[in-house]
Amino acid sequence: MAKGLIWATAEDLARNKGRVLSLYRQILRSLNSPNLPLNLAARLSKKAEVRAIFMVAAEERSLHNVEDLIDTGEYALSLLRKGEIPKYIDRGSNY
């Protein structure tokens, strides 16, 4: 992502589309893991939160913010794979 200086161009966004879709699918699949301490209702709720986060983030046009969002998603995925619920998704935990 270096074509636009500050704001993402259509080319920048197209270049990241596959990466973002893959990340989105992996996060949704990871929420089905039996290692997570979630019942069915909680899993569905978390999936809805993930969908909402990605829908809002889809409107982002700042190159730096897009990269930060991708990094955050990859970090959240790494925690989910360890059987932990990331704090930005888990509203019930004590911050």
mmCIF file of C-alpha atoms in Angstrom, residues 32-75:
data_model
loop_
_atom_site.group_PDB
_atom_site.id
_atom_site.type_symbol
_atom_site.label_atom_id
_atom_site.label_comp_id
_atom_site.label_asym_id
_atom_site.label_seq_id
_atom_site.Cartn_x
_atom_site.Cartn_y
_atom_site.Cartn_z
ATOM 1 C CA ASN A 32 -16.320 -21.810 16.014
ATOM 2 C CA SER A 33 -13.329 -23.303 17.817
ATOM 3 C CA PRO A 34 -14.196 -25.637 20.706
ATOM 4 C CA ASN A 35 -11.244 -24.097 22.590
ATOM 5 C CA LEU A 36 -13.192 -20.867 23.105
ATOM 6 C CA PRO A 37 -15.366 -20.726 26.222
ATOM 7 C CA LEU A 38 -18.490 -19.604 24.331
ATOM 8 C CA ASN A 39 -21.977 -21.044 24.031
ATOM 9 C CA LEU A 40 -23.944 -20.877 20.775
ATOM 10 C CA ALA A 41 -25.598 -17.541 21.532
ATOM 11 C CA ALA A 42 -22.266 -15.969 22.486
ATOM 12 C CA ARG A 43 -20.625 -17.302 19.299
ATOM 13 C CA LEU A 44 -23.386 -15.825 17.151
ATOM 14 C CA SER A 45 -23.095 -12.527 19.003
ATOM 15 C CA LYS A 46 -19.314 -12.398 18.485
ATOM 16 C CA LYS A 47 -19.739 -13.184 14.792
ATOM 17 C CA ALA A 48 -22.216 -10.316 14.488
ATOM 18 C CA GLU A 49 -19.704 -8.016 16.191
ATOM 19 C CA VAL A 50 -16.974 -9.096 13.762
ATOM 20 C CA ARG A 51 -19.280 -8.446 10.802
ATOM 21 C CA ALA A 52 -20.104 -4.992 12.150
ATOM 22 C CA ILE A 53 -16.422 -4.161 12.690
ATOM 23 C CA PHE A 54 -15.554 -5.178 9.131
ATOM 24 C CA MET A 55 -18.531 -3.263 7.687
ATOM 25 C CA VAL A 56 -17.493 -0.052 9.466
ATOM 26 C CA ALA A 57 -13.809 -0.571 8.619
ATOM 27 C CA ALA A 58 -14.704 -1.017 4.936
ATOM 28 C CA GLU A 59 -15.371 2.725 4.802
ATOM 29 C CA GLU A 60 -11.828 3.579 5.962
ATOM 30 C CA ARG A 61 -9.692 5.347 3.347
ATOM 31 C CA SER A 62 -6.549 6.322 5.286
ATOM 32 C CA LEU A 63 -3.595 4.112 4.342
ATOM 33 C CA HIS A 64 -2.238 4.091 7.870
ATOM 34 C CA ASN A 65 -5.590 3.261 9.408
ATOM 35 C CA VAL A 66 -6.188 0.434 6.935
ATOM 36 C CA GLU A 67 -2.821 -1.104 7.809
ATOM 37 C CA ASP A 68 -3.553 -0.702 11.530
ATOM 38 C CA LEU A 69 -6.927 -2.407 11.109
ATOM 39 C CA ILE A 70 -5.327 -5.321 9.252
ATOM 40 C CA ASP A 71 -2.644 -5.658 11.936
ATOM 41 C CA THR A 72 -5.314 -5.615 14.641
ATOM 42 C CA GLY A 73 -7.301 -8.284 12.810
ATOM 43 C CA GLU A 74 -4.231 -10.499 12.471
ATOM 44 C CA TYR A 75 -3.461 -10.075 16.175
#
